[in-house]
C-alpha positions as a printed NumPy array, in Angstrom:
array([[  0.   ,   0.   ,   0.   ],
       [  0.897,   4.095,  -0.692],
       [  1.035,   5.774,   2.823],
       [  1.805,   8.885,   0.619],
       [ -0.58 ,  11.382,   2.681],
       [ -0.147,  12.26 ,   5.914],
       [ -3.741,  14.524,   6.471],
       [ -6.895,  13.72 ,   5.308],
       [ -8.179,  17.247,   5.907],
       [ -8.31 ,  19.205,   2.096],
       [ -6.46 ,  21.521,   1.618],
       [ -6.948,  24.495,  -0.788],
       [ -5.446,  23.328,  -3.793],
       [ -7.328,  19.94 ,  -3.302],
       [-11.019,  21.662,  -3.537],
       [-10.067,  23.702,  -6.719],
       [ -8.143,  20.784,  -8.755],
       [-11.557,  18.623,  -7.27 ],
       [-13.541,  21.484,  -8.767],
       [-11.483,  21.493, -12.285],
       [-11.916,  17.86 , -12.595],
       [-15.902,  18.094, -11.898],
       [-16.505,  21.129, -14.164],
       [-14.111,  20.063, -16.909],
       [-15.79 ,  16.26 , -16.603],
       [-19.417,  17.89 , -16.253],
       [-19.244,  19.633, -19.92 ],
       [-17.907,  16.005, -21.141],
       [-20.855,  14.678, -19.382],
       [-23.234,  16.736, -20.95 ],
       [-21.219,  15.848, -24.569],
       [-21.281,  12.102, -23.666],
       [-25.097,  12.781, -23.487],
       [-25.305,  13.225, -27.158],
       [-22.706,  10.759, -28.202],
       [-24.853,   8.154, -26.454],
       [-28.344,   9.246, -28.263],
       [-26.648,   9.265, -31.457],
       [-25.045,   5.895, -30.728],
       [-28.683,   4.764, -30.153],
       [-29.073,   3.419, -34.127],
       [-25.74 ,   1.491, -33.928],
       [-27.087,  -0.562, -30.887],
       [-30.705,  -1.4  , -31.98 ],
       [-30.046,  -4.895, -32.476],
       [-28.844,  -5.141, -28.949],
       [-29.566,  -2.204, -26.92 ],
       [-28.178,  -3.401, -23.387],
       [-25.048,  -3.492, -25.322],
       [-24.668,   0.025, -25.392],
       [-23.7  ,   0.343, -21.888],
       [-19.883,  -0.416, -22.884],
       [-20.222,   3.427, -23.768],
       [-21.129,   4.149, -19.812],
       [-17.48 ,   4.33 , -18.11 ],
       [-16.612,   7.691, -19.641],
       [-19.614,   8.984, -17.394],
       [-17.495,   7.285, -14.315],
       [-14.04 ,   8.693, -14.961],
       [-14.551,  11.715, -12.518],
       [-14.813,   9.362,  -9.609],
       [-11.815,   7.615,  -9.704],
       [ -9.612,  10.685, -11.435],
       [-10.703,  12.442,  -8.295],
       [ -9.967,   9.855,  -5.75 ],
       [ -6.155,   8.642,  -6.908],
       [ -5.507,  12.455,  -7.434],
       [ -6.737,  13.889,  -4.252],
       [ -6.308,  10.912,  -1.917],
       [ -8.392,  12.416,   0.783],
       [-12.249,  11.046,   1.855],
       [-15.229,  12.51 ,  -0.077],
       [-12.836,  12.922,  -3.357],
       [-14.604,  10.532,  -5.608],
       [-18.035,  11.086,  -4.69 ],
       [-17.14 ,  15.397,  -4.91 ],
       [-15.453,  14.993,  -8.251],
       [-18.312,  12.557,  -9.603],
       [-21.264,  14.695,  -7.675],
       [-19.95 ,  18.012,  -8.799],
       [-19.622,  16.553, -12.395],
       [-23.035,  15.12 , -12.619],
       [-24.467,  18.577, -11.44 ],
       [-22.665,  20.897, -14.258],
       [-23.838,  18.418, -16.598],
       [-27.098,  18.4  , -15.335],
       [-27.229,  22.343, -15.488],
       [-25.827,  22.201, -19.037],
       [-29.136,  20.194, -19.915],
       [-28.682,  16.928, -20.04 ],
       [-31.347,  15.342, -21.277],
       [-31.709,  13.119, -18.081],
       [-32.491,  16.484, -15.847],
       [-31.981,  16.806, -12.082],
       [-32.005,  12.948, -11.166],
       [-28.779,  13.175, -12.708],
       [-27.269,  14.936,  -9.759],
       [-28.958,  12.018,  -7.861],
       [-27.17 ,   9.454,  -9.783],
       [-23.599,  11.401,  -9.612],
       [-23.503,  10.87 ,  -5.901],
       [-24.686,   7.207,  -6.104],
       [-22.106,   6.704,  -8.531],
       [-19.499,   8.355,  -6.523],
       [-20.187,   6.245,  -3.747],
       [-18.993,   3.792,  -5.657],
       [-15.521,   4.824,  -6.128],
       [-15.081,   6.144,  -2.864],
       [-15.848,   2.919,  -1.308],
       [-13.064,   1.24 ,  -2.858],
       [-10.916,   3.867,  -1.608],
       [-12.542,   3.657,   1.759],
       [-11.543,   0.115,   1.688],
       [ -7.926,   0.517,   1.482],
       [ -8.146,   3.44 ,   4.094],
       [ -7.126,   5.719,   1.299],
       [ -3.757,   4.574,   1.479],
       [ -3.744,   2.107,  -1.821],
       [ -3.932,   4.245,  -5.382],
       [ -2.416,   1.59 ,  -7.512],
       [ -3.808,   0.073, -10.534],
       [ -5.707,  -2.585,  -8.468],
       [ -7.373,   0.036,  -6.341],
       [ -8.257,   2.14 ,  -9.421],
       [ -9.751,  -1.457, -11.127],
       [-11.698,  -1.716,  -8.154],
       [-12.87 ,   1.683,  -7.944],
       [-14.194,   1.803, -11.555],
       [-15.801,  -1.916, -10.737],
       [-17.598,  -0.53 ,  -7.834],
       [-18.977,   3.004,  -9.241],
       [-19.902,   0.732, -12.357],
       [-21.743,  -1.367, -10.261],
       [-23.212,   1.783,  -8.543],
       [-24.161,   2.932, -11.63 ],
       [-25.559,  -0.509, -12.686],
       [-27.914,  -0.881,  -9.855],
       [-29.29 ,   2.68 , -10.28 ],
       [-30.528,   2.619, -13.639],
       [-31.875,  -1.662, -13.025],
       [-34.06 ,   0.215, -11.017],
       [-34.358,   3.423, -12.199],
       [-33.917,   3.977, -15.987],
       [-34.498,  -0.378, -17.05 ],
       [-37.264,  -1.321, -14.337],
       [-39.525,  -2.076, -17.987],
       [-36.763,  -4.172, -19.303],
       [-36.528,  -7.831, -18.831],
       [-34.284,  -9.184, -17.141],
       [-31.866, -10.543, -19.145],
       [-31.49 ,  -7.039, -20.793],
       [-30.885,  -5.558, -17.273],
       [-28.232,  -7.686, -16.535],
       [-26.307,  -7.737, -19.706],
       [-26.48 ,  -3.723, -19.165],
       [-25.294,  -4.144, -15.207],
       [-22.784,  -6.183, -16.533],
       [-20.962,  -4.164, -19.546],
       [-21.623,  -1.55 , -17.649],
       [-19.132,  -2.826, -14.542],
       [-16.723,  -4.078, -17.581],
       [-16.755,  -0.663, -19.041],
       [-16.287,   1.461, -15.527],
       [-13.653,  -1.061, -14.412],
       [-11.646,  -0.121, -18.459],
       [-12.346,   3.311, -18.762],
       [-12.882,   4.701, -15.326],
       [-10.488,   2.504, -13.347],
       [ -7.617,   2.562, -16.282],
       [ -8.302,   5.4  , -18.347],
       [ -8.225,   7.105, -14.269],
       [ -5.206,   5.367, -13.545],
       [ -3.105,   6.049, -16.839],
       [ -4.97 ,   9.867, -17.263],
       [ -3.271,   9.89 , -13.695],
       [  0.193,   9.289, -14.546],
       [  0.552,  11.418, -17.648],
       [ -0.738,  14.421, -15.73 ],
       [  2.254,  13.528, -13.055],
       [  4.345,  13.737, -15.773],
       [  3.547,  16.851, -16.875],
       [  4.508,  17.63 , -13.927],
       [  0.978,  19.529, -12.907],
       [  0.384,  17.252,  -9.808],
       [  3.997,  17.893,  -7.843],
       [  1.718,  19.143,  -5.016],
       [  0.131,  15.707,  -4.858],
       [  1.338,  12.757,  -3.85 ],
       [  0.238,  11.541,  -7.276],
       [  2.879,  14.051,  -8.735],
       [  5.526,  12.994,  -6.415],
       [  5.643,   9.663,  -6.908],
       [  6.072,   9.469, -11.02 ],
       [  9.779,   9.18 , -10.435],
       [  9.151,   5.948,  -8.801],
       [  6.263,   4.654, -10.968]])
């Protein structure tokens, strides 16, 4: 395990990179929103299939937590996120905001389970897993309580797969190139590249 902070108090610099994440990820929410309807045609044949599309709505969470490191990182970055996007106009309205904090939940929980001392690929694989699976069981019973089974499942399922690929990864490797840029040297995230 990383035992790379020593306070778990934010500090200034942690609440405006959390905010720059959020925003930034909250007007590629609202984009994702019409990448997704005009996906629709390409998955009629199978429409639960779609849902490999979902982790790019799940990055925030885990971005959030293996940059900031502290408690309430993940579910901030992914709240914050779903809110701009939902004020941008998704076409999913305010229960949007609803679902970003479910879905941060998610990640922080796998950070919460390492004591927010783990931010290695594993952790970030498990933290993409678990907001997918957030994510999953929100819309089974939210947005696919018509469908059948079968379809629900196949959704939950691609849509953990996805989370745990583009939101665990894509967090983890988005994670290291910003360390070396060099942008995150007030991080511990930034510190560590040499050793990475």
């Amino acid at each position: 395990m990383d035992n790379t902070t020593n306070s778990r108090q934010w500090r200034t610099i942690d609440i405006v990179v959390a905010a720059v994440i959020a925003v930034a990820f909250g007007v590629i929410f609202w984009a994702w929103g019409l990448v997704w309807k005009a996906s629709d045609p390409a998955f009629a044949a199978a429409p639960a299939t779609q849902a490999i599309l979902y982790g790019v709505w799940l990055v925030p969470a885990v971005l959030g937590g293996l940059i900031i490191r502290k408690p309430g990182a993940a579910l901030f970055c992914e709240a914050v996120a779903a809110t701009v996007s939902a004020l941008l106009g998704a076409e999913w309205g305010g229960i949007t905001i609803v679902q970003g904090l479910i879905q941060g939940l998610g990640a922080e929980l796998a950070f919460a389970a390492f004591a927010y001392r783990s931010f290695r690929l594993p952790t970030a694989l498990l933290a993409g897993a678990l907001t997918g699976l957030s994510a999953a069981l929100f819309d089974f019973f939210v947005w696919n309580s018509e469908y059948g089974m079968g379809y629900r499942l196949t959704y939950g399922a691609l849509t953990v797969v996805s989370a745990a690929i583009v939101a665990g990864l894509g967090g983890w490797l988005l994670t290291r190139a910003l360390a070396n840029t060099g942008v995150l040297d007030r991080f511990p995230a930034g510190r560590e590249r040499a050793a990475v």
